[in-house]
Every structure is written in C-alpha cells, then in structure tokens.
PDB file of C-alpha atoms in Angstrom:
ATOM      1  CA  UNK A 100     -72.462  -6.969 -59.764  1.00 49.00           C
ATOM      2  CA  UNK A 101     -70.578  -9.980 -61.695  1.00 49.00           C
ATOM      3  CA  UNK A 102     -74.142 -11.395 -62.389  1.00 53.00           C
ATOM      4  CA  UNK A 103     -75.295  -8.058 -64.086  1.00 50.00           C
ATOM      5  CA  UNK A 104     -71.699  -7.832 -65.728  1.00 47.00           C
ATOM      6  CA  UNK A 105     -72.258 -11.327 -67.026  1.00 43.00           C
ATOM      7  CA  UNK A 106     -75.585 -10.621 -68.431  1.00 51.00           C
ATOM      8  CA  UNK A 107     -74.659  -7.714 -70.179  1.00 51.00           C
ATOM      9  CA  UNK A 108     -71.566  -9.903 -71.515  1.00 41.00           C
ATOM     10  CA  UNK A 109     -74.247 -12.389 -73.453  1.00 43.00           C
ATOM     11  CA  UNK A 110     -76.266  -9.681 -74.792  1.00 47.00           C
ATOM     12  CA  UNK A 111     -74.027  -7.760 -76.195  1.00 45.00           C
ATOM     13  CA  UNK A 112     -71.979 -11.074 -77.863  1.00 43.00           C
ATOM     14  CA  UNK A 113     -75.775 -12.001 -79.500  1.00 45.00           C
ATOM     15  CA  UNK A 114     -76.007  -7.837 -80.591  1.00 46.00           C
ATOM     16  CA  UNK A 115     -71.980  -7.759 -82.185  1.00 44.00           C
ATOM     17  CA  UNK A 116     -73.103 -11.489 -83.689  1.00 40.00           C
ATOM     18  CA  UNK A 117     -76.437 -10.229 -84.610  1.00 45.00           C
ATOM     19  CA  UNK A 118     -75.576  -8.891 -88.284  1.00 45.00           C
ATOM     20  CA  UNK A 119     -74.913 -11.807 -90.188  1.00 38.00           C
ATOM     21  CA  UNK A 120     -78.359 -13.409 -88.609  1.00 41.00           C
ATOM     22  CA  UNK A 121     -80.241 -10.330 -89.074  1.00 42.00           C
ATOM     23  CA  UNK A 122     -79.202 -10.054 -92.667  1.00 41.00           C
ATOM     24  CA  UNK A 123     -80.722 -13.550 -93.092  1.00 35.00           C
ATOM     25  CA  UNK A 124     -84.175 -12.721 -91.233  1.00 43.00           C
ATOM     26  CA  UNK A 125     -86.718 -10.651 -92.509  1.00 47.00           C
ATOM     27  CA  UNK A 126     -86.876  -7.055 -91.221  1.00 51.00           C
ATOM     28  CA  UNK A 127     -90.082  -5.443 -91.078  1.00 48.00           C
ATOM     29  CA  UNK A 128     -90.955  -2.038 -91.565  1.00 50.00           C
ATOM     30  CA  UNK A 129     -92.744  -0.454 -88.156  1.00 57.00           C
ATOM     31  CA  UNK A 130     -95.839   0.293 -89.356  1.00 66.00           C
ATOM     32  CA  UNK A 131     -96.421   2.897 -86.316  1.00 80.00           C
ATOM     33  CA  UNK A 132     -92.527   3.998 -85.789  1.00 88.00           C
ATOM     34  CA  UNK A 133     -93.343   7.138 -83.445  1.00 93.00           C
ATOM     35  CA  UNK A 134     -94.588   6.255 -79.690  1.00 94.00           C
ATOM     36  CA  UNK A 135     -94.934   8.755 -76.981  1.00 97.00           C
ATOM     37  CA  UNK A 136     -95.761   7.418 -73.391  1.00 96.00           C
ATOM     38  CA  UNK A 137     -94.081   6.943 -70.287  1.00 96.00           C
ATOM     39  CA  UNK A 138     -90.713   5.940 -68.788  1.00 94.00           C
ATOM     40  CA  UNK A 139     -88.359   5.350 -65.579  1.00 92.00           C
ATOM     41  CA  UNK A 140     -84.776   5.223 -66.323  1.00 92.00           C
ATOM     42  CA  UNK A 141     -81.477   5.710 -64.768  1.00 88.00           C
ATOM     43  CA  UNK A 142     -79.661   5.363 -68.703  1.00 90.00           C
ATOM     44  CA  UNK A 143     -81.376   8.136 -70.434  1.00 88.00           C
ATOM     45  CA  UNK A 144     -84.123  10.338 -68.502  1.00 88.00           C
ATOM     46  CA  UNK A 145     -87.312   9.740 -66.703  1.00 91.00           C
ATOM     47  CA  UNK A 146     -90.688  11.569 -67.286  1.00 93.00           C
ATOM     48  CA  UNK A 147     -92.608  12.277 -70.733  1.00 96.00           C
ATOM     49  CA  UNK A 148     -91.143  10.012 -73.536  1.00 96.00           C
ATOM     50  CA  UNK A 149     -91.252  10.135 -77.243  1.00 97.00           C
ATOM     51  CA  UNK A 150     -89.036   7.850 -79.430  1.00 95.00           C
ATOM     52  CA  UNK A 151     -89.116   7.869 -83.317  1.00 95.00           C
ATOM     53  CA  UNK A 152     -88.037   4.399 -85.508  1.00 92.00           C
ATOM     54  CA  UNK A 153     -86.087   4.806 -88.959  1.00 92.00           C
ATOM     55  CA  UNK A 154     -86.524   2.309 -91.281  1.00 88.00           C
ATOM     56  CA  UNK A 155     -82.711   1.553 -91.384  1.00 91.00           C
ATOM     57  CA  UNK A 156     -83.073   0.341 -87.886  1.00 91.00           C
ATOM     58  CA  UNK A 157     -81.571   3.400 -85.850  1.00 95.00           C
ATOM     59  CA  UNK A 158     -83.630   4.812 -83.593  1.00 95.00           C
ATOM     60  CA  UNK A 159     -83.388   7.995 -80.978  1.00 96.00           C
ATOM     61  CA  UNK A 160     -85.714   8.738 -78.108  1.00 96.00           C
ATOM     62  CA  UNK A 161     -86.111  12.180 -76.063  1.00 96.00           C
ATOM     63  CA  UNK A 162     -87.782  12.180 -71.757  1.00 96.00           C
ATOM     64  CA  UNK A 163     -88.051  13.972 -69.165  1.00 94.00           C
ATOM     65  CA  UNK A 164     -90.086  15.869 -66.365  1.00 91.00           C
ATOM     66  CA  UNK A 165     -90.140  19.192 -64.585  1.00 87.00           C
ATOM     67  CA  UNK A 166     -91.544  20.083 -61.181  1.00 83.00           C
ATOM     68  CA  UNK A 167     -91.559  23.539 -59.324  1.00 78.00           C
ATOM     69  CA  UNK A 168     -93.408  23.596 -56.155  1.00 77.00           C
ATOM     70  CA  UNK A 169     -92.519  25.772 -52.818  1.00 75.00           C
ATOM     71  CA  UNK A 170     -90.255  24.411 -50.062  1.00 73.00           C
ATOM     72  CA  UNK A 171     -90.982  24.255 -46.972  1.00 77.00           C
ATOM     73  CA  UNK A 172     -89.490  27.731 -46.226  1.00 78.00           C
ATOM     74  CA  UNK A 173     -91.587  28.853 -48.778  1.00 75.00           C
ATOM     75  CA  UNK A 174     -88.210  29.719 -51.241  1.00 74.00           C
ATOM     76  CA  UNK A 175     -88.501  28.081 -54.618  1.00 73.00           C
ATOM     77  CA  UNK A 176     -88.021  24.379 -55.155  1.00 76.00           C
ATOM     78  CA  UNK A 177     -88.395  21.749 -57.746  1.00 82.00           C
ATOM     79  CA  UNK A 178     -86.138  19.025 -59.632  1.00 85.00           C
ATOM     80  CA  UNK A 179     -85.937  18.358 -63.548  1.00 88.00           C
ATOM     81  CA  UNK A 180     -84.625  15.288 -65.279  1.00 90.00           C
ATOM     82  CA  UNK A 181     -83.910  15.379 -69.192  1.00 94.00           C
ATOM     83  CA  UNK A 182     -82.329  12.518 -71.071  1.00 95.00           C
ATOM     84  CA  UNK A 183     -81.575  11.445 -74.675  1.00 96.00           C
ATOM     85  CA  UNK A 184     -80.264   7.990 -76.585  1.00 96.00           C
ATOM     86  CA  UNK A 185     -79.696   6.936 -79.456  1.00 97.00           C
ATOM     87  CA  UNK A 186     -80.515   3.137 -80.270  1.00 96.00           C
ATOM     88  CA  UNK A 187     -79.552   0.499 -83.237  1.00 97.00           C
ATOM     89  CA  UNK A 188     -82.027  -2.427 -83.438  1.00 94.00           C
ATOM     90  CA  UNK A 189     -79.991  -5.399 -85.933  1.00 92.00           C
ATOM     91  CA  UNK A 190     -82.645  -7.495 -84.903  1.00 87.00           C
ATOM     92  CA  UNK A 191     -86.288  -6.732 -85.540  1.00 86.00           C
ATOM     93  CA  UNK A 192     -89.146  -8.933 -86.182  1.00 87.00           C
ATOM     94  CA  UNK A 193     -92.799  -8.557 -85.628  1.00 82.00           C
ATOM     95  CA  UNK A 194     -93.452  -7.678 -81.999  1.00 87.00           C
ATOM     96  CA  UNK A 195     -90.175  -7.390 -80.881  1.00 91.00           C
ATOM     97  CA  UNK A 196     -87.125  -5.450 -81.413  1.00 90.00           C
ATOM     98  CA  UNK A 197     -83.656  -5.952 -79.549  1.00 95.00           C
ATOM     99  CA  UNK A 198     -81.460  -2.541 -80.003  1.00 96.00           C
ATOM    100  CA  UNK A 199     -77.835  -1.396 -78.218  1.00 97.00           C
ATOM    101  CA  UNK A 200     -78.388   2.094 -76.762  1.00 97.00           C
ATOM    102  CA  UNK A 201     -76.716   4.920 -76.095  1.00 97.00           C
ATOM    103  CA  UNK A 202     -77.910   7.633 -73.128  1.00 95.00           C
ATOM    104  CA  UNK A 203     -77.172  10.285 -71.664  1.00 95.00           C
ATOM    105  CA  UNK A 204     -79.370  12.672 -68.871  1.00 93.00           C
ATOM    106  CA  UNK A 205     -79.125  15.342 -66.483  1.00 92.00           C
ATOM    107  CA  UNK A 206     -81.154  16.033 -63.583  1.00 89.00           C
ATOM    108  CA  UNK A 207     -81.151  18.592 -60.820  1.00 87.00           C
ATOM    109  CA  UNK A 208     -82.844  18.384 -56.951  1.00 83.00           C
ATOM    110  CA  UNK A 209     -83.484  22.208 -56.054  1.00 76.00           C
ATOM    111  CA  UNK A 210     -84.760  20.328 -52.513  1.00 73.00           C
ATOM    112  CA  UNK A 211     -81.492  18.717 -51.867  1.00 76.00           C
ATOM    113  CA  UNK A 212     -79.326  20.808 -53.350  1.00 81.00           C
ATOM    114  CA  UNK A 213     -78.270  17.882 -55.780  1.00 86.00           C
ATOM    115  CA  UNK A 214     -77.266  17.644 -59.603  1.00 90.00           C
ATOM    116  CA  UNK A 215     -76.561  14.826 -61.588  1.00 91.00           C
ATOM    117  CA  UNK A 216     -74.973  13.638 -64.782  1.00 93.00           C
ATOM    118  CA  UNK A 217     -74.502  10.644 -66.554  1.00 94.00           C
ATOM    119  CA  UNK A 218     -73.922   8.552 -70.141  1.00 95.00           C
ATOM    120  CA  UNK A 219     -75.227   4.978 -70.423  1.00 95.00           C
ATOM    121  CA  UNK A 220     -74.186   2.489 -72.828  1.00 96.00           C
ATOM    122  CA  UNK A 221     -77.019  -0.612 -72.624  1.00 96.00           C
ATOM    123  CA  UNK A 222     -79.127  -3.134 -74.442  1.00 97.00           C
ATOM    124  CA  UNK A 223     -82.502  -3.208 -74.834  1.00 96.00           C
ATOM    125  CA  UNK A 224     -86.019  -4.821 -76.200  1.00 95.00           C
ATOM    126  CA  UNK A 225     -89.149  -3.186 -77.035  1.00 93.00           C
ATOM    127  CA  UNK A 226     -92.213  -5.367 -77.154  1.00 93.00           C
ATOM    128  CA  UNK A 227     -95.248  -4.662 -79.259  1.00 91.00           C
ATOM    129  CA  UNK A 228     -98.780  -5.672 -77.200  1.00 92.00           C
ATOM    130  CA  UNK A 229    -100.593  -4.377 -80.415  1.00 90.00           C
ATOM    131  CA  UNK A 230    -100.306  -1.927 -83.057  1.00 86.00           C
ATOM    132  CA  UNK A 231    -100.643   0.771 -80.801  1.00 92.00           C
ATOM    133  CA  UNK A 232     -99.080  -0.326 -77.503  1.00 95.00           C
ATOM    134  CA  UNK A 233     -95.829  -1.079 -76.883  1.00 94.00           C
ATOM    135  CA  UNK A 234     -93.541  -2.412 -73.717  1.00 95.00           C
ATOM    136  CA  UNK A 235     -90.202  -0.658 -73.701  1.00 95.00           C
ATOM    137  CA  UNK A 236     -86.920  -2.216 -71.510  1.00 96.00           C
ATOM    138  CA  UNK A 237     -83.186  -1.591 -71.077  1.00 96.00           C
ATOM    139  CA  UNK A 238     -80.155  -2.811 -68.994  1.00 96.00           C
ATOM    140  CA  UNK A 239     -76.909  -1.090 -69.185  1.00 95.00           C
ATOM    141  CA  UNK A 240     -74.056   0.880 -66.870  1.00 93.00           C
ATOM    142  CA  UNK A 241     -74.250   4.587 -66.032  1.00 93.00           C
ATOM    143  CA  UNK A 242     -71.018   6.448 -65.732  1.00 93.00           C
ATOM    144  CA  UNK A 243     -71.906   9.665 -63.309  1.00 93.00           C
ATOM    145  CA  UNK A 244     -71.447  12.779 -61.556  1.00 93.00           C
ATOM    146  CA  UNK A 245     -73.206  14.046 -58.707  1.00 92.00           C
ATOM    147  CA  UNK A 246     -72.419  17.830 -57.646  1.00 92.00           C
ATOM    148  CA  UNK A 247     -73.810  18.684 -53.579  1.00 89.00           C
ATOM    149  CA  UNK A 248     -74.053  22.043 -53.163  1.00 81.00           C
ATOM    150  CA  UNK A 249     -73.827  22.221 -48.921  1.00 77.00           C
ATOM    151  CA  UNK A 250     -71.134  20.996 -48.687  1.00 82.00           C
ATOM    152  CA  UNK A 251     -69.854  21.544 -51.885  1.00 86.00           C
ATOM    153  CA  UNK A 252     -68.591  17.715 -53.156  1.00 91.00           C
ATOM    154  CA  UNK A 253     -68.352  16.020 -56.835  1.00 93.00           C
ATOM    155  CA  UNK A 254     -68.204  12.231 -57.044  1.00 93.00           C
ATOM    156  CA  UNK A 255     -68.300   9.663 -59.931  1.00 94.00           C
ATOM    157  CA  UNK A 256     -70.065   6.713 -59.714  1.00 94.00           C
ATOM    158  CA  UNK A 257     -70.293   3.553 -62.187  1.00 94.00           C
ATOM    159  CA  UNK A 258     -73.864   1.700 -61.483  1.00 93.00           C
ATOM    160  CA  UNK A 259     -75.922  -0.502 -63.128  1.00 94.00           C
ATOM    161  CA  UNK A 260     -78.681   0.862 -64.485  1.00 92.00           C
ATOM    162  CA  UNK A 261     -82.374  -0.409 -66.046  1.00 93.00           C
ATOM    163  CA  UNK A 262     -85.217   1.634 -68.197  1.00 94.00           C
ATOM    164  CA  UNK A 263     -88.753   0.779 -68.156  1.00 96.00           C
ATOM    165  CA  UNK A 264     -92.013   2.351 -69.728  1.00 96.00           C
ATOM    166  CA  UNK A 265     -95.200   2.284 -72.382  1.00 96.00           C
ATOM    167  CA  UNK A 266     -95.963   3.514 -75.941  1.00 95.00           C
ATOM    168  CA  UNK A 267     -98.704   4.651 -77.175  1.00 96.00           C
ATOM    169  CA  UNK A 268     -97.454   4.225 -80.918  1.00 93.00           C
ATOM    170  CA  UNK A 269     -98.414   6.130 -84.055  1.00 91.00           C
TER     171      UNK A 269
END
C-alpha cells in the first residue's frame, strides 16, 4: 500500500507543479477529441466508454454495461455498472496527455445480492497509437460502499484502484 501511496504522491506533485511548465509548452488542439471504445475500471465504471476532450484541457468521460440473464432458479438476474469522471489534462503534447481525474460509479450484482458505490480521485495518461487509436490508463483510491442484501450489511472500504481501455477516436 505505501508503494502505491508513494506513487500517487509523485504524480500528483508533477500535476499541482505542472502549470507553470505547461504554460511554457505548446498545447495542441486534439484533432479527434471524442473516442468511444472500451474500459475496465474500479475509479469510474466498466463497460461501453465514450469520453469527449475540450480544448481548454477539461475533459469528462461516461461507461458502463448491463446484463440480464436467468438464474439458476430461473428468477431474474443480472448486474449493471455505470460510472462517470471528470478529468483536467495541464499537460498535453502530441501523443500523450497526463490528466487528474475525478470518478464516481455504481454497480449492482442481482446474483449475489450485492451493490456498490464509490468516488475516485486519480491520475492518469492517455496515449495516442494514431489518429484514431488511443491507449487510456489511470491510478487512483476508491472510497466505497458495499450494501449485502442476505444478510443485510454496509461496509466502507478505501482501495487502490487502476482504469484501463481503447479509443477508437473521432
């Protein structure tokens, strides 16, 4: 846990520094600032992604999945996972962007009998392949609840947490 603490310690000292050497690079314009694609994450939703670039550098992306399916019993089942953030990228340059993120998500496990919710502060990089391809990456710490319905139980958790995926960019 220190080692992840640590980590996150550097990044976010080179994101609060970042201003003063951003305002001296050049920051391009994303020519293709919409991407939809793919993405695992434990800070802001898993599932179907699409994330949108403003030219000022803020950024906000949307995921998430649904499944229904019959259990076993042959009652209705499923589980659904929906998550947001909100991300500001000081430092941009051609291929890659570095952004602190904000996330939140809920999910819920009709099998288990499971809900969850969280909010993630983290850092993150996105990494341009090509025009139209793009690497997406984030480390950060999810504050949570989990509800259990039999037996009925809350608890809060702090964990680390990671987000990985693909663009398609347009």
């Amino acid at each position: 846990m220190s080692r992840h603490l640590l980590s996150m310690v550097l990044v976010v000292t080179a994101l609060a520094v970042s201003p003063a050497v951003a305002v001296a690079a050049e920051q391009p314009t994303l020519s293709n600032p919409n991407g939809l694609g793919l993405s695992v994450s434990t800070l802001a939703g898993s599932g179907i992604t699409y994330r949108r670039w403003l030219d000022n550098g803020v950024g906000f992306q949307v995921a998430g999945v649904p499944f229904m399916g019959l259990k076993d019993d042959g009652s209705l089942g499923g589980f659904y996972n929906i998550g947001a953030q909100v991300m500001y990228a000081p430092l941009r340059f051609d291929s890659v962007a570095f952004y602190g993120l904000l996330g939140a998500g809920v999910g819920n496990n009709l099998y288990a009998g499971r809900s969850d919710a969280g909010i993630a502060p983290g850092v993150g990089m996105d990494w341009s392949l090509s025009p139209n391809f793009a690497l997406v990456a984030a480390l950060g710490y999810t504050v949570s609840m989990t509800q259990t319905l039999s037996p009925r139980r809350t608890t809060y958790g702090l964990s680390p947490g990671f987000t990985v995926g693909g663009l398609v960019c347009f």
